């Protein structure tokens, strides 16, 4: 499962990318608005940092406008993916852009029926929003598992991107259920690496090393510094 960051923040993208595990970024109008930066230079910079898909969202409920926005977004960079919300006009635009070879991420998907439509419209990615389903007491994992099962049975190529993830458990469950991509806020990304036993173990090793260092003979210079 590819790990993706859900953000418009350049520092977060750079830091996650430095770890060597970042495979994409999803932006949305809320993230972009929060940065208070010029739109085009910001999204171009994100695309240049990440070696993977960067979803950039359209804003219209008119298929023709969406197609024009899709053309503009596709010009931004080779790894730019056009994000289109799930509604009839969005599906029509998805069909048109996909037929032209432009990659579309159908977003704001909340059930398997919508995911079925996205795949039939030729979407490159479909984004079920798990956290927002949990917020309204709906079993988001059942929705994700149904979508993954249907896509496998039907042989759809559309990738399932688990979105609106709120915790490391969401990420692990998404992987277990067969999502192709998981996108998450930087806070969740950071929490994936953390475990108190790792911290305690590292501290014990460092203390033991420090105590014994003088008796260990010649050390490589880099280990002398440790
Ligand atoms: C995904 O593409 C969306 O931008 C995102 O995951 C929404 O998450 P939220 O429900 O935390 O806003």
Short mmCIF file of C-alpha atoms and ligand atoms in Angstrom, two decimals:
data_model
loop_
_atom_site.label_atom_id
_atom_site.label_comp_id
_atom_site.label_asym_id
_atom_site.label_seq_id
_atom_site.Cartn_x
_atom_site.Cartn_y
_atom_site.Cartn_z
CA UNK A 1 0.00 0.00 0.00
CA UNK A 2 1.39 3.38 -1.01
CA UNK A 3 1.61 5.99 1.75
CA UNK A 4 0.44 9.46 0.81
CA UNK A 5 0.29 12.73 2.72
CA UNK A 6 -2.94 14.73 2.88
CA UNK A 7 -1.71 18.31 3.05
CA UNK A 8 -0.83 21.51 1.24
CA UNK A 9 2.10 22.25 3.53
CA UNK A 10 5.56 22.21 1.92
CA UNK A 11 7.50 21.56 5.14
CA UNK A 12 5.36 18.50 5.85
CA UNK A 13 5.82 17.21 2.30
CA UNK A 14 9.60 17.74 2.46
CA UNK A 15 9.93 16.03 5.84
CA UNK A 16 7.80 12.98 4.95
CA UNK A 17 9.65 12.72 1.64
CA UNK A 18 13.00 12.73 3.48
CA UNK A 19 11.97 9.52 5.26
CA UNK A 20 11.99 7.74 1.87
CA UNK A 21 8.49 6.28 2.20
CA UNK A 22 6.28 8.97 0.65
CA UNK A 23 4.55 7.83 -2.54
CA UNK A 24 2.10 10.68 -3.14
CA UNK A 25 0.23 13.73 -1.86
CA UNK A 26 -3.44 14.62 -1.84
CA UNK A 27 -4.41 18.27 -1.56
CA UNK A 28 -7.86 19.74 -1.20
CA UNK A 29 -9.26 23.29 -1.21
CA UNK A 30 -9.20 23.41 2.61
CA UNK A 31 -5.49 22.50 2.77
CA UNK A 32 -4.58 24.95 0.01
CA UNK A 33 -6.57 27.81 1.59
CA UNK A 34 -4.79 27.26 4.93
CA UNK A 35 -1.35 27.86 3.40
CA UNK A 36 -2.19 31.42 2.22
CA UNK A 37 0.24 31.04 -0.72
CA UNK A 38 -0.11 31.50 -4.49
CA UNK A 39 -1.82 28.38 -5.81
CA UNK A 40 0.25 27.53 -8.90
CA UNK A 41 3.75 27.89 -7.41
CA UNK A 42 2.61 25.93 -4.34
CA UNK A 43 1.21 22.92 -6.19
CA UNK A 44 4.11 22.94 -8.69
CA UNK A 45 6.56 22.79 -5.79
CA UNK A 46 4.68 19.88 -4.19
CA UNK A 47 4.72 18.02 -7.52
CA UNK A 48 8.46 18.61 -7.87
CA UNK A 49 9.26 17.22 -4.40
CA UNK A 50 7.20 14.04 -4.56
CA UNK A 51 8.01 11.03 -6.70
CA UNK A 52 4.38 9.94 -7.03
CA UNK A 53 0.87 11.16 -7.74
CA UNK A 54 -0.22 14.57 -6.47
CA UNK A 55 -4.00 15.04 -6.49
CA UNK A 56 -5.16 18.60 -7.08
CA UNK A 57 -8.85 19.37 -6.69
CA UNK A 58 -11.23 20.94 -9.20
CA UNK A 59 -14.08 23.20 -8.07
CA UNK A 60 -17.27 23.16 -10.09
CA UNK A 61 -20.49 21.24 -10.55
CA UNK A 62 -20.53 21.76 -14.31
CA UNK A 63 -18.94 19.04 -16.45
CA UNK A 64 -17.56 21.43 -19.09
CA UNK A 65 -15.92 23.64 -16.47
CA UNK A 66 -14.52 20.56 -14.73
CA UNK A 67 -13.00 19.33 -17.99
CA UNK A 68 -11.34 22.72 -18.54
CA UNK A 69 -10.02 22.74 -14.97
CA UNK A 70 -8.83 19.17 -15.48
CA UNK A 71 -6.86 20.20 -18.59
CA UNK A 72 -5.21 23.02 -16.63
CA UNK A 73 -4.34 20.79 -13.68
CA UNK A 74 -2.91 18.09 -15.95
CA UNK A 75 -0.55 20.74 -17.39
CA UNK A 76 0.93 21.54 -13.97
CA UNK A 77 3.23 18.50 -13.88
CA UNK A 78 3.49 14.94 -15.16
CA UNK A 79 2.50 13.59 -11.73
CA UNK A 80 -0.52 15.89 -11.28
CA UNK A 81 -3.81 13.98 -10.87
CA UNK A 82 -7.15 15.76 -11.33
CA UNK A 83 -9.38 15.43 -8.29
CA UNK A 84 -13.11 15.57 -9.02
CA UNK A 85 -15.98 15.28 -6.53
CA UNK A 86 -18.56 12.50 -6.86
CA UNK A 87 -21.70 13.85 -8.58
CA UNK A 88 -23.23 13.37 -12.05
CA UNK A 89 -21.33 16.28 -13.60
CA UNK A 90 -18.16 14.98 -11.99
CA UNK A 91 -18.71 11.55 -13.49
CA UNK A 92 -19.29 13.02 -16.95
CA UNK A 93 -16.06 15.02 -16.64
CA UNK A 94 -14.21 11.96 -15.33
CA UNK A 95 -15.32 9.95 -18.37
CA UNK A 96 -14.19 12.69 -20.78
CA UNK A 97 -10.81 13.29 -19.12
CA UNK A 98 -10.10 9.57 -18.66
CA UNK A 99 -10.85 8.97 -22.35
CA UNK A 100 -8.23 11.64 -23.11
CA UNK A 101 -5.69 9.76 -20.95
CA UNK A 102 -5.82 12.24 -18.06
CA UNK A 103 -5.67 10.69 -14.57
CA UNK A 104 -8.68 11.41 -12.35
CA UNK A 105 -9.11 10.85 -8.62
CA UNK A 106 -12.85 10.70 -7.83
CA UNK A 107 -13.16 12.11 -4.34
CA UNK A 108 -15.86 12.44 -1.67
CA UNK A 109 -16.87 8.81 -2.11
CA UNK A 110 -18.86 7.35 0.78
CA UNK A 111 -20.28 4.02 -0.36
CA UNK A 112 -19.66 1.11 -2.76
CA UNK A 113 -22.32 2.31 -5.23
CA UNK A 114 -20.41 5.57 -5.71
CA UNK A 115 -17.15 3.63 -6.03
CA UNK A 116 -18.73 1.45 -8.71
CA UNK A 117 -19.72 4.57 -10.66
CA UNK A 118 -16.21 6.03 -10.35
CA UNK A 119 -14.64 2.85 -11.74
CA UNK A 120 -17.15 2.68 -14.60
CA UNK A 121 -16.37 6.32 -15.46
CA UNK A 122 -12.71 5.31 -15.89
CA UNK A 123 -11.29 6.87 -12.71
CA UNK A 124 -7.58 6.27 -12.02
CA UNK A 125 -8.23 6.56 -8.27
CA UNK A 126 -11.34 6.51 -6.07
CA UNK A 127 -11.19 8.08 -2.60
CA UNK A 128 -13.52 6.69 0.07
CA UNK A 129 -13.46 9.01 3.13
CA UNK A 130 -13.21 6.80 6.21
CA UNK A 131 -12.95 9.27 9.09
CA UNK A 132 -15.97 11.26 7.95
CA UNK A 133 -18.01 8.03 7.84
CA UNK A 134 -16.90 7.14 11.37
CA UNK A 135 -17.97 10.65 12.44
CA UNK A 136 -21.56 9.79 11.51
CA UNK A 137 -21.43 6.35 13.17
CA UNK A 138 -21.07 4.40 9.92
CA UNK A 139 -18.71 1.43 9.71
CA UNK A 140 -16.09 2.89 7.39
CA UNK A 141 -14.03 -0.30 7.32
CA UNK A 142 -17.00 -2.28 6.02
CA UNK A 143 -17.41 0.30 3.25
CA UNK A 144 -13.71 0.06 2.35
CA UNK A 145 -13.71 -3.71 2.44
CA UNK A 146 -16.82 -3.88 0.20
CA UNK A 147 -15.22 -1.52 -2.31
CA UNK A 148 -11.97 -3.53 -2.41
CA UNK A 149 -13.92 -6.77 -2.78
CA UNK A 150 -16.11 -5.44 -5.60
CA UNK A 151 -13.13 -3.99 -7.47
CA UNK A 152 -11.24 -7.30 -7.21
CA UNK A 153 -14.28 -9.33 -8.34
CA UNK A 154 -15.00 -7.02 -11.26
CA UNK A 155 -11.35 -6.63 -12.25
CA UNK A 156 -11.35 -2.82 -12.12
CA UNK A 157 -7.97 -1.08 -12.49
CA UNK A 158 -9.10 1.96 -10.48
CA UNK A 159 -6.92 2.29 -7.35
CA UNK A 160 -8.64 2.52 -3.97
CA UNK A 161 -7.26 5.40 -1.92
CA UNK A 162 -8.30 5.28 1.74
CA UNK A 163 -8.81 8.94 2.69
CA UNK A 164 -9.83 10.96 5.73
CA UNK A 165 -7.68 8.75 7.96
CA UNK A 166 -7.46 9.84 11.58
CA UNK A 167 -5.20 7.29 13.32
CA UNK A 168 -2.47 4.68 12.73
CA UNK A 169 -5.14 2.00 13.21
CA UNK A 170 -7.06 3.39 10.23
CA UNK A 171 -3.88 3.07 8.14
CA UNK A 172 -3.15 -0.49 9.23
CA UNK A 173 -6.75 -1.58 8.68
CA UNK A 174 -6.76 0.03 5.23
CA UNK A 175 -3.65 -2.01 4.34
CA UNK A 176 -5.20 -5.20 5.73
CA UNK A 177 -8.35 -4.69 3.66
CA UNK A 178 -6.38 -4.20 0.46
CA UNK A 179 -6.43 -0.44 -0.19
CA UNK A 180 -3.87 0.56 -2.83
CA UNK A 181 -3.07 3.92 -1.24
CA UNK A 182 -3.62 5.52 2.17
CA UNK A 183 -3.54 9.30 2.54
CA UNK A 184 -3.19 10.86 5.96
CA UNK A 185 -2.41 14.10 7.79
CA UNK A 186 1.24 14.61 8.81
CA UNK A 187 0.28 14.00 12.47
CA UNK A 188 -0.90 10.47 11.59
CA UNK A 189 2.16 9.91 9.39
CA UNK A 190 4.40 10.76 12.36
CA UNK A 191 2.43 8.53 14.71
CA UNK A 192 3.08 5.50 12.46
CA UNK A 193 6.75 5.49 13.45
CA UNK A 194 6.24 5.91 17.20
CA UNK A 195 6.22 3.21 19.89
CA UNK A 196 7.14 3.71 23.56
CA UNK A 197 9.05 0.40 23.61
CA UNK A 198 11.14 1.57 20.65
CA UNK A 199 12.01 4.78 22.55
CA UNK A 200 12.79 2.88 25.76
CA UNK A 201 14.85 0.29 23.86
CA UNK A 202 16.85 2.97 22.08
CA UNK A 203 17.57 4.75 25.37
CA UNK A 204 18.78 1.53 27.02
CA UNK A 205 21.09 0.70 24.08
CA UNK A 206 22.52 4.25 24.11
CA UNK A 207 23.12 4.19 27.89
CA UNK A 208 24.78 0.75 27.76
CA UNK A 209 26.96 1.84 24.87
CA UNK A 210 28.02 5.05 26.62
CA UNK A 211 28.99 3.11 29.77
CA UNK A 212 31.01 0.47 27.90
CA UNK A 213 32.55 2.68 25.23
CA UNK A 214 35.90 3.16 26.96
CA UNK A 215 36.49 -0.64 27.06
CA UNK A 216 35.56 -1.34 23.43
CA UNK A 217 38.96 -0.59 21.90
CA UNK A 218 39.29 1.23 18.60
CA UNK A 219 35.96 2.28 17.11
CA UNK A 220 35.11 3.60 13.65
CA UNK A 221 35.07 7.44 13.99
CA UNK A 222 31.32 7.62 13.32
CA UNK A 223 30.64 5.18 16.20
CA UNK A 224 32.99 7.05 18.50
CA UNK A 225 30.68 10.08 18.14
CA UNK A 226 27.54 8.09 18.97
C1 LIG B 1 -8.49 13.25 0.66
O1 LIG B 1 -8.14 13.36 -0.49
C2 LIG B 1 -9.05 14.34 1.47
O2 LIG B 1 -8.32 15.50 1.21
C3 LIG B 1 -8.91 14.09 2.95
O3 LIG B 1 -8.46 12.80 3.26
C4 LIG B 1 -10.04 14.61 3.77
O4 LIG B 1 -9.80 14.31 5.13
P1 LIG B 1 -10.62 14.97 6.33
O5 LIG B 1 -11.94 14.28 6.45
O6 LIG B 1 -9.75 14.73 7.52
O7 LIG B 1 -10.78 16.43 6.01
#
